Amino acid sequence: MQPLVFDPEICLACESVDCIMRCQYIDLDQARAKQEHDRIVRGEMSSILKDCVTCYACEEYCPSGNHPFYHIVEQQERLGVHPVPRPIEKSQVIMMAPRGRIGKKLVSPPVIDMCFFDIMKGGIRGRLFDGATTIGGSDVFCNLMFLHFARNSTIRERLPLVMDNIMRFHLEPSGVRELICYHDECYGTYTSWAPAFGIEVPFRPVHLFDYLYHRLLELKADIKPLNAKVAYQRPCSNRLCPETDHFVDDIFGLIGAQRPKRTYEYGNALCCGGVPEAAQRFDLVEEIRGKNVADMKEAGVQYCVFNCPFCFWTLAEPVAKAGIFPVMMSDLCLMALGE
Amino acid sequence: MERTEIIVQLKAIVGDAYVSDAPEDLFIYSRDQGVQEPHLPDGVVMPGSASEVVSIIRFAGRENIPVVPMGGGLVLSGLTVPLKGGLVLDMKRMNRILEVNESSHYAVVEAGTSQGMLDAYLRKHHPQLKHSLPDAPPAATIAGNIAIHGSGHLSQSEGGFHSEMVTGLEVVLPTGELVKLGSCSTVPAWFSRAPLPDLAGLFLGWNGTTGVITKVGIKLFPRPKYHDVLVYMTEDIDLAPMVLGRVIGTSMAEDINYALAPKPDYLRGFQMTVVNFTANTEEELAFKRKTLRSVMKDLYETRDSGFMPVPPNMKAGFLEAPQKALSKFADVRKGGGFEYVGAIMPIERIPDACRAGMEITARHGITYSLGARIIGRGNAAMFFFAYPFNRVDMDEVERVKKALEETNETALALGGIPWKTEVQGQQAILRQMEPGTYALMKRIRAVLDPAGIMNPGNWEVA
Ligand SMILES: Cc1cc2nc3c(=O)[nH]c(=O)nc-3n(C[C@H](O)[C@H](O)[C@H](O)COP(=O)(O)OP(=O)(O)OC[C@H]3O[C@@H](n4cnc5c(N)ncnc54)[C@H](O)[C@@H]3O)c2cc1C
Ligand code: SF4
Ligand code: SF4
């Protein structure tokens, strides 16, 4: 198995320690940040390994692309740091395991990979997804969520099988090479995590927003601008593919959604709180959810748009209680098409 | 008296439509969903009023015909199976809700009123009030449940047992007198059993062997607007008393349940403590949530246990009353067979009960769901050893039967007492009971039921 592509020398020479200095959850001055991060680099225990809420953001913050977060996860696992209590971790490992219940199913483009969330495939409808086929479930699940559980090993172990399943049972027999990732987790896995661990991806992943944007362009004549203010809850895994973030603004532009300026968006986006809740960081959850929703309210938005089903599950209720309508991105686009 | 004559006499009391000795009806009333042997009744009769019950009981007494009162027939342990034949007295027609006192928080219902009916009625007409619902299917009756010391989703209220929530009873004695017990015996209100000598106990826990309950006064509780659930996950059954003790110590839960099962596979080997709590405001709810979490802090910081994130669909299930999980599990083997030993036991015996349940089921090759509902403020637990089976698989039925018998013995050995147990379990209890206590039970029954017509075979030594 390939080791993580990580160069300790780059970190040891790094003065800015952006990965930690920009972290919204770890509050260290520059000197301490350097000291603690160097500890991780040397393979020693560090407060960062315990305090990290696994928000993935430092993957985006590091100007050198040196994979600080994947490295944190490696070290957490090596040193036995469990961000989430063991019974919950173990049970998730079993729950999300490939079940071997996959069979050959021919697909035709566009092929939407629903990740584990096959139950969300009801959202793949209307003209936006004309002719689309979906795949989903445990046998094609990327398993990237185990980054939250300090378990790179689980992803390493399962990903080759998962990709093989996708190819062997779906893409190859159908002669398809492109897979539209419904969830940022899958896209991040195939475009960031897998290359970082030297794992080759046998198909071309496409981000859902990329697909939506181009499809909306085709349907431009039918779009009725929403004329609504919308907040975007950026998911943790989008930090692995920041190059796709511009599609949010691009899509908003097409569907007539305004994105009022907020404190907690783009690089400053806050976690939905779901993972810190599993990590038993309850005060933090309250704080970030409170700040996040208050920020949306202050911006006067009518909608909060999600792409991650997990963020939706955890944040939809507080958002709705604040009088803001929670909606998935694909549904927001459908609304603009009058569907 | 010939059966045909019995039927004629009964029809004269309740009307033609409400008596049957048709073979298909007798078949249905001869059995329940558990493993107990079926016994055919001679007839089934459905009274519509207390006076009809009086007439039926007087008639049965004169003719020495056994009478088995039945509510929903959902007890699972054969307590409504007519062991000695005779009549099944199906109370379902007596289902009127007679009074709801909003100020004094009680309802008066006829005995055959189902849990579902009272719940629906309160939701519609008195939405600020609720009663404690067992997790049994909603067709279970109020009287059938209190008659066996049931418990439910307000397990942390009062003494926790539904029999302790009874404010008064109207009962037809086995000799045919109609009596009222509790405040309603003296004044026209059903507010409590105190301060009078507590005669209601003569009909609670007796499995219908001392008389027929015709009316029940039952306590009602506020139905706060906000409701939430926390699920604490452990991987060490020996932690149970500590975890449960801490939750109980907050006095903030409405219901506390503990559960473990081999399925689904991702929960095998783990235990869940499910804590339901309610509040009148969001702030109060948040405060309770925070307090309940804070008492576990040192435990979850070890990372050996912790609060499980509960996704919305799962949460919706936990917030339901009655809980559907056990009903769904009941049919996991298909074929409609399900029985459980519920044992009332001290909290500290829960770990041993879990171990025993797993050992017994492994030995008999059957599946299980084990768990406990904490009763009252932690005075006891109703520990359930639930075994589903496929009725057509006779080998499995036999194995479950043996497992249930052993479980009853084990529950007793652990210092618990099998609850609503089948005849063999009752006999095991009586063997262990102080002889003086059993002698008193016998004397009471002899006084109340000299002809021995009420649910004979129950609470009797072999
Ligand atoms: C899936 C499932 C979950 C369950 N969960 C719970 C639970 O959470 N809590 C709980 O307490 N129980 C539970 N039970 C057990 C049982 O179903 C309930 O206790 C139920 O309330 C019994 O009521 P019933 O009307 O069905 O009683 P029946 O089965 O009809 O009768 C029970 C006993 O009471 C006697 N009886 C009935 N009516 C009268 C009367 N009017 N006068 C005198 N005696 C009478 C009967 O002779 C019998 O001995 C569960 C059962 C199932 C199948
Ligand atoms: S991970 Fe990047 S930002 Fe962090 S210390 Fe290393 S080089 Fe600097
Ligand atoms: S993953 Fe998030 S919380 Fe952890 S160190 Fe990186 S930025 Fe901070």
CSV table of C-alpha atoms in Angstrom, one decimal, chain B residues 25-374:
chain,number,residue,atom,x,y,z
B,25,ASP,CA,-63.9,-18.3,16.9
B,26,LEU,CA,-63.0,-20.9,19.5
B,27,PHE,CA,-59.8,-21.6,17.6
B,28,ILE,CA,-58.7,-18.0,17.7
B,29,TYR,CA,-59.5,-17.6,21.4
B,30,SER,CA,-57.7,-20.8,22.3
B,31,ARG,CA,-54.2,-19.4,21.7
B,32,ASP,CA,-52.0,-16.3,21.7
B,33,GLN,CA,-48.8,-15.3,19.9
B,34,GLY,CA,-46.6,-17.1,22.4
B,35,VAL,CA,-45.5,-20.7,22.8
B,36,GLN,CA,-48.1,-21.8,25.3
B,37,GLU,CA,-50.3,-24.8,24.5
B,38,PRO,CA,-53.7,-23.8,23.1
B,39,HIS,CA,-56.8,-24.8,25.0
B,40,LEU,CA,-60.3,-24.4,23.5
B,41,PRO,CA,-62.8,-22.4,25.3
B,42,ASP,CA,-66.5,-23.5,25.3
B,43,GLY,CA,-67.6,-20.1,24.3
B,44,VAL,CA,-66.7,-16.5,23.9
B,45,VAL,CA,-68.8,-13.7,25.2
B,46,MET,CA,-68.5,-10.0,24.8
B,47,PRO,CA,-70.3,-7.9,27.4
B,48,GLY,CA,-71.4,-4.4,26.7
B,49,SER,CA,-71.8,-3.1,30.3
B,50,ALA,CA,-70.8,-3.8,33.9
B,51,SER,CA,-74.3,-5.1,34.6
B,52,GLU,CA,-73.9,-7.6,31.8
B,53,VAL,CA,-70.6,-8.7,33.3
B,54,VAL,CA,-72.4,-9.1,36.6
B,55,SER,CA,-75.0,-11.3,35.0
B,56,ILE,CA,-72.4,-13.4,33.2
B,57,ILE,CA,-70.3,-13.9,36.3
B,58,ARG,CA,-73.4,-14.9,38.4
B,59,PHE,CA,-74.4,-17.3,35.7
B,60,ALA,CA,-70.9,-18.8,35.4
B,61,GLY,CA,-70.7,-19.0,39.2
B,62,ARG,CA,-74.0,-20.9,39.5
B,63,GLU,CA,-73.0,-23.3,36.7
B,64,ASN,CA,-69.3,-23.6,37.8
B,65,ILE,CA,-68.0,-22.4,34.4
B,66,PRO,CA,-64.5,-21.0,34.3
B,67,VAL,CA,-64.2,-17.4,33.1
B,68,VAL,CA,-61.1,-15.9,31.6
B,69,PRO,CA,-61.2,-12.1,31.3
B,70,MET,CA,-59.5,-10.8,28.2
B,71,GLY,CA,-58.6,-7.4,26.9
B,72,GLY,CA,-56.4,-7.2,23.8
B,73,GLY,CA,-55.1,-10.7,24.3
B,74,LEU,CA,-51.6,-9.4,23.8
B,75,VAL,CA,-50.0,-10.6,27.0
B,76,LEU,CA,-48.1,-13.3,25.0
B,77,SER,CA,-47.7,-15.7,27.9
B,78,GLY,CA,-51.0,-17.6,27.6
B,79,LEU,CA,-52.7,-15.7,30.5
B,80,THR,CA,-55.9,-15.4,28.4
B,81,VAL,CA,-55.8,-19.0,27.2
B,82,PRO,CA,-58.6,-20.8,28.9
B,83,LEU,CA,-56.6,-23.5,30.6
B,84,LYS,CA,-59.7,-25.3,32.0
B,85,GLY,CA,-62.0,-24.4,29.1
B,86,GLY,CA,-65.1,-22.3,30.0
B,87,LEU,CA,-65.7,-18.8,28.7
B,88,VAL,CA,-63.4,-16.2,27.4
B,89,LEU,CA,-64.9,-12.9,28.6
B,90,ASP,CA,-63.7,-10.5,25.8
B,91,MET,CA,-64.0,-7.0,27.2
B,92,LYS,CA,-63.4,-5.0,24.0
B,93,ARG,CA,-67.0,-3.8,23.7
B,94,MET,CA,-66.7,-1.9,26.9
B,95,ASN,CA,-64.5,0.8,25.5
B,96,ARG,CA,-66.1,4.1,26.5
B,97,ILE,CA,-64.0,6.9,27.9
B,98,LEU,CA,-66.2,8.1,30.7
B,99,GLU,CA,-64.4,11.1,32.1
B,100,VAL,CA,-61.2,13.1,31.8
B,101,ASN,CA,-60.5,15.4,34.7
B,102,GLU,CA,-58.1,18.0,33.5
B,103,SER,CA,-57.6,19.6,36.9
B,104,SER,CA,-57.0,16.4,38.9
B,105,HIS,CA,-55.2,14.7,36.0
B,106,TYR,CA,-57.0,11.4,35.6
B,107,ALA,CA,-59.3,9.6,33.2
B,108,VAL,CA,-62.0,7.1,33.9
B,109,VAL,CA,-62.4,4.4,31.2
B,110,GLU,CA,-64.2,1.2,30.7
B,111,ALA,CA,-62.0,-1.8,31.0
B,112,GLY,CA,-61.9,-2.7,27.3
B,113,THR,CA,-60.7,0.7,26.3
B,114,SER,CA,-57.6,0.2,24.3
B,115,GLN,CA,-54.3,2.1,24.8
B,116,GLY,CA,-54.7,3.5,21.3
B,117,MET,CA,-58.2,4.8,21.9
B,118,LEU,CA,-57.3,6.6,25.0
B,119,ASP,CA,-54.2,8.1,23.4
B,120,ALA,CA,-56.1,9.3,20.4
B,121,TYR,CA,-58.9,10.7,22.5
B,122,LEU,CA,-56.5,12.6,24.7
B,123,ARG,CA,-54.6,13.9,21.7
B,124,LYS,CA,-57.9,15.2,20.2
B,125,HIS,CA,-59.8,16.5,23.2
B,126,HIS,CA,-57.1,17.1,25.9
B,127,PRO,CA,-53.9,17.6,23.9
B,128,GLN,CA,-52.1,18.9,27.0
B,129,LEU,CA,-52.5,15.5,28.8
B,130,LYS,CA,-51.3,12.0,28.1
B,131,HIS,CA,-51.2,8.6,29.8
B,132,SER,CA,-48.3,6.2,30.0
B,133,LEU,CA,-48.4,3.9,26.9
B,134,PRO,CA,-46.9,0.4,26.9
B,135,ASP,CA,-45.0,-0.5,23.8
B,136,ALA,CA,-47.5,-3.2,23.1
B,137,PRO,CA,-49.6,-2.9,20.0
B,138,PRO,CA,-52.3,-0.1,20.5
B,139,ALA,CA,-55.1,-2.7,20.8
B,140,ALA,CA,-53.8,-3.7,24.2
B,141,THR,CA,-56.3,-2.5,26.9
B,142,ILE,CA,-55.9,-0.3,29.8
B,143,ALA,CA,-57.4,-2.9,32.2
B,144,GLY,CA,-55.4,-5.8,30.7
B,145,ASN,CA,-52.2,-3.8,31.2
B,146,ILE,CA,-52.8,-2.7,34.8
B,147,ALA,CA,-54.0,-6.2,35.7
B,148,ILE,CA,-50.5,-7.4,35.0
B,149,HIS,CA,-48.5,-4.5,36.4
B,150,GLY,CA,-47.5,-3.2,32.9
B,151,SER,CA,-45.2,-0.3,32.3
B,152,GLY,CA,-44.6,2.2,29.5
B,153,HIS,CA,-43.3,5.4,28.1
B,154,LEU,CA,-43.7,7.4,31.2
B,155,SER,CA,-41.7,4.9,33.2
B,156,GLN,CA,-40.0,7.6,35.2
B,157,SER,CA,-43.3,9.0,36.5
B,158,GLU,CA,-44.9,7.9,39.8
B,159,GLY,CA,-43.8,4.4,40.8
B,160,GLY,CA,-43.3,3.6,37.1
B,161,PHE,CA,-45.7,0.6,37.0
B,162,HIS,CA,-49.0,1.4,35.4
B,163,SER,CA,-50.7,-0.4,38.3
B,164,GLU,CA,-49.3,2.4,40.5
B,165,MET,CA,-51.0,5.0,38.2
B,166,VAL,CA,-54.4,3.5,39.0
B,167,THR,CA,-56.6,6.0,40.9
B,168,GLY,CA,-59.6,3.7,41.3
B,169,LEU,CA,-61.3,0.6,40.0
B,170,GLU,CA,-64.8,-0.8,39.5
B,171,VAL,CA,-64.7,-4.5,39.7
B,172,VAL,CA,-67.2,-7.4,39.4
B,173,LEU,CA,-66.3,-9.9,42.1
B,174,PRO,CA,-66.3,-13.6,41.2
B,175,THR,CA,-69.5,-13.8,43.3
B,176,GLY,CA,-71.2,-11.2,41.1
B,177,GLU,CA,-71.1,-8.1,43.3
B,178,LEU,CA,-70.1,-4.8,41.6
B,179,VAL,CA,-67.7,-2.9,43.8
B,180,LYS,CA,-65.8,0.4,43.6
B,181,LEU,CA,-62.3,0.8,45.0
B,182,GLY,CA,-60.5,4.1,45.8
B,183,SER,CA,-62.0,7.5,46.3
B,184,CYS,CA,-64.8,6.7,43.8
B,185,SER,CA,-66.1,4.3,46.5
B,186,THR,CA,-66.9,7.2,48.8
B,187,VAL,CA,-67.2,10.4,46.8
B,188,PRO,CA,-68.1,10.8,43.1
B,189,ALA,CA,-64.6,11.4,42.0
B,190,TRP,CA,-61.8,9.1,41.0
B,191,PHE,CA,-58.8,11.0,42.1
B,192,SER,CA,-56.8,8.5,44.2
B,193,ARG,CA,-56.7,5.3,46.1
B,194,ALA,CA,-55.5,6.9,49.3
B,195,PRO,CA,-56.4,7.5,52.1
B,196,LEU,CA,-58.6,4.4,52.1
B,197,PRO,CA,-57.4,0.8,52.7
B,198,ASP,CA,-55.9,-0.1,49.4
B,199,LEU,CA,-58.2,-2.8,48.0
B,200,ALA,CA,-57.2,-2.2,44.4
B,201,GLY,CA,-54.2,-4.3,45.0
B,202,LEU,CA,-56.5,-7.3,45.2
B,203,PHE,CA,-56.9,-7.0,41.4
B,204,LEU,CA,-53.5,-5.8,40.3
B,205,GLY,CA,-51.0,-8.5,39.4
B,206,TRP,CA,-53.6,-11.3,39.8
B,207,ASN,CA,-54.0,-12.1,36.1
B,208,GLY,CA,-57.7,-11.9,36.3
B,209,THR,CA,-58.0,-14.6,39.0
B,210,THR,CA,-59.8,-12.3,41.5
B,211,GLY,CA,-62.5,-10.6,39.5
B,212,VAL,CA,-63.3,-8.7,36.4
B,213,ILE,CA,-62.2,-5.1,36.2
B,214,THR,CA,-65.0,-3.1,34.5
B,215,LYS,CA,-63.7,0.5,35.0
B,216,VAL,CA,-60.3,2.0,35.6
B,217,GLY,CA,-59.3,5.4,36.9
B,218,ILE,CA,-55.9,6.1,35.5
B,219,LYS,CA,-53.5,9.0,36.1
B,220,LEU,CA,-52.8,11.5,33.3
B,221,PHE,CA,-49.6,13.5,32.9
B,222,PRO,CA,-48.7,16.7,31.2
B,223,ARG,CA,-47.8,16.4,27.5
B,224,PRO,CA,-45.0,18.9,27.1
B,225,LYS,CA,-44.6,20.5,23.7
B,226,TYR,CA,-41.0,19.5,23.2
B,227,HIS,CA,-39.5,16.1,23.1
B,228,ASP,CA,-36.1,14.7,22.4
B,229,VAL,CA,-34.0,11.6,22.8
B,230,LEU,CA,-30.4,10.8,23.6
B,231,VAL,CA,-28.8,7.5,22.9
B,232,TYR,CA,-25.8,6.5,24.9
B,233,MET,CA,-23.7,3.7,23.4
B,234,THR,CA,-21.5,1.3,25.4
B,235,GLU,CA,-19.5,-1.8,24.7
B,236,ASP,CA,-19.4,-3.2,28.2
B,237,ILE,CA,-22.5,-4.5,29.8
B,238,ASP,CA,-21.0,-4.0,33.3
B,239,LEU,CA,-21.3,-0.3,32.7
B,240,ALA,CA,-25.1,-0.5,32.7
B,241,PRO,CA,-25.8,0.2,36.3
B,242,MET,CA,-23.5,3.2,36.3
B,243,VAL,CA,-24.8,4.7,33.1
B,244,LEU,CA,-28.4,4.1,34.1
B,245,GLY,CA,-27.8,5.4,37.6
B,246,ARG,CA,-26.4,8.7,36.2
B,247,VAL,CA,-29.4,9.2,33.9
B,248,ILE,CA,-31.8,8.4,36.7
B,249,GLY,CA,-29.9,10.8,39.0
B,250,THR,CA,-30.8,13.7,36.8
B,251,SER,CA,-34.5,13.2,37.4
B,252,MET,CA,-34.9,14.5,33.9
B,253,ALA,CA,-35.9,11.5,31.8
B,254,GLU,CA,-39.5,10.5,31.0
B,255,ASP,CA,-38.5,7.1,29.9
B,256,ILE,CA,-35.2,5.2,30.1
B,257,ASN,CA,-34.6,2.0,28.1
B,258,TYR,CA,-31.6,-0.2,27.7
B,259,ALA,CA,-31.2,-2.6,24.8
B,260,LEU,CA,-28.9,-5.0,23.0
B,261,ALA,CA,-29.5,-7.3,20.2
B,262,PRO,CA,-27.4,-9.3,17.7
B,263,LYS,CA,-29.1,-7.6,14.8
B,264,PRO,CA,-28.5,-5.4,12.9
B,265,ASP,CA,-24.9,-6.5,12.8
B,266,TYR,CA,-23.5,-3.0,13.3
B,267,LEU,CA,-25.1,-3.0,16.8
B,268,ARG,CA,-24.0,-6.5,17.8
B,269,GLY,CA,-21.8,-6.3,20.9
B,270,PHE,CA,-23.0,-2.8,21.8
B,271,GLN,CA,-25.6,-1.6,24.2
B,272,MET,CA,-27.8,1.4,23.9
B,273,THR,CA,-29.3,3.4,26.7
B,274,VAL,CA,-32.2,5.4,25.2
B,275,VAL,CA,-33.3,8.4,27.2
B,276,ASN,CA,-36.5,10.2,26.3
B,277,PHE,CA,-37.1,13.6,27.8
B,278,THR,CA,-39.6,16.4,27.3
B,279,ALA,CA,-39.9,20.1,28.1
B,280,ASN,CA,-42.3,23.0,27.8
B,281,THR,CA,-39.9,25.3,26.2
B,282,GLU,CA,-36.9,24.9,23.9
B,283,GLU,CA,-34.7,26.4,26.6
B,284,GLU,CA,-35.8,23.8,29.1
B,285,LEU,CA,-35.2,21.0,26.5
B,286,ALA,CA,-31.7,22.3,25.8
B,287,PHE,CA,-31.0,22.5,29.6
B,288,LYS,CA,-32.1,18.9,30.1
B,289,ARG,CA,-30.1,17.7,27.1
B,290,LYS,CA,-27.0,19.5,28.4
B,291,THR,CA,-27.5,18.1,31.9
B,292,LEU,CA,-28.0,14.6,30.7
B,293,ARG,CA,-24.8,14.9,28.6
B,294,SER,CA,-22.8,16.5,31.3
B,295,VAL,CA,-23.3,13.6,33.8
B,296,MET,CA,-21.6,11.3,31.2
B,297,LYS,CA,-18.7,13.6,30.5
B,298,ASP,CA,-15.9,11.6,32.3
B,299,LEU,CA,-17.2,8.4,30.8
B,300,TYR,CA,-17.3,9.6,27.2
B,301,GLU,CA,-13.9,11.4,27.6
B,302,THR,CA,-12.4,7.9,28.0
B,303,ARG,CA,-13.8,7.2,24.5
B,304,ASP,CA,-15.0,3.8,25.7
B,305,SER,CA,-18.6,5.0,25.4
B,306,GLY,CA,-20.5,7.9,24.1
B,307,PHE,CA,-23.6,9.5,22.8
B,308,MET,CA,-24.6,8.2,19.4
B,309,PRO,CA,-25.5,10.7,16.7
B,310,VAL,CA,-29.1,9.8,15.9
B,311,PRO,CA,-30.2,10.5,12.3
B,312,PRO,CA,-33.6,12.0,11.8
B,313,ASN,CA,-35.3,8.8,10.7
B,314,MET,CA,-34.0,6.8,13.6
B,315,LYS,CA,-34.9,9.7,16.0
B,316,ALA,CA,-38.4,9.7,14.8
B,317,GLY,CA,-38.7,6.0,15.7
B,318,PHE,CA,-37.3,6.7,19.2
B,319,LEU,CA,-39.7,9.5,19.8
B,320,GLU,CA,-42.7,7.4,19.0
B,321,ALA,CA,-45.0,6.0,21.6
B,322,PRO,CA,-45.7,3.1,21.5
B,323,GLN,CA,-42.2,2.2,20.2
B,324,LYS,CA,-42.5,0.1,17.1
B,325,ALA,CA,-39.1,-1.4,17.3
B,326,LEU,CA,-40.1,-4.4,19.5
B,327,SER,CA,-43.3,-5.0,17.5
B,328,LYS,CA,-41.1,-5.1,14.3
B,329,PHE,CA,-38.6,-7.3,16.0
B,330,ALA,CA,-41.4,-9.6,17.1
B,331,ASP,CA,-41.8,-10.7,13.5
B,332,VAL,CA,-38.1,-10.9,12.6
B,333,ARG,CA,-38.4,-14.7,12.2
B,334,LYS,CA,-41.6,-14.4,10.2
B,335,GLY,CA,-44.4,-16.7,11.0
B,336,GLY,CA,-45.8,-14.6,13.8
B,337,GLY,CA,-44.3,-16.1,16.9
B,338,PHE,CA,-43.1,-14.0,19.8
B,339,GLU,CA,-42.8,-14.3,23.5
B,340,TYR,CA,-40.6,-12.7,26.1
B,341,VAL,CA,-39.7,-13.2,29.7
B,342,GLY,CA,-40.0,-9.9,31.3
B,343,ALA,CA,-38.4,-10.0,34.7
B,344,ILE,CA,-38.8,-7.3,37.3
B,345,MET,CA,-35.3,-7.0,38.9
B,346,PRO,CA,-32.9,-4.7,40.6
B,347,ILE,CA,-30.9,-2.5,38.3
B,348,GLU,CA,-27.6,-4.0,39.4
B,349,ARG,CA,-28.6,-7.4,38.0
B,350,ILE,CA,-28.9,-6.1,34.4
B,351,PRO,CA,-25.3,-7.1,33.4
B,352,ASP,CA,-25.8,-10.6,34.7
B,353,ALA,CA,-29.2,-10.8,33.0
B,354,CYS,CA,-27.7,-9.7,29.7
B,355,ARG,CA,-25.0,-12.4,30.0
B,356,ALA,CA,-27.6,-15.0,30.9
B,357,GLY,CA,-29.9,-14.1,28.0
B,358,MET,CA,-27.0,-14.3,25.5
B,359,GLU,CA,-25.8,-17.6,27.0
B,360,ILE,CA,-29.3,-19.2,26.9
B,361,THR,CA,-30.1,-18.1,23.4
B,362,ALA,CA,-26.7,-19.2,22.1
B,363,ARG,CA,-27.2,-22.7,23.6
B,364,HIS,CA,-30.7,-23.0,22.1
B,365,GLY,CA,-29.7,-21.5,18.8
B,366,ILE,CA,-32.3,-18.8,18.8
B,367,THR,CA,-32.2,-15.1,18.2
B,368,TYR,CA,-32.9,-12.5,20.9
B,369,SER,CA,-33.5,-8.9,21.8
B,370,LEU,CA,-32.5,-8.1,25.4
B,371,GLY,CA,-33.0,-5.0,27.3
B,372,ALA,CA,-34.6,-3.2,30.2
B,373,ARG,CA,-37.0,-0.5,30.9
B,374,ILE,CA,-36.1,1.4,34.1
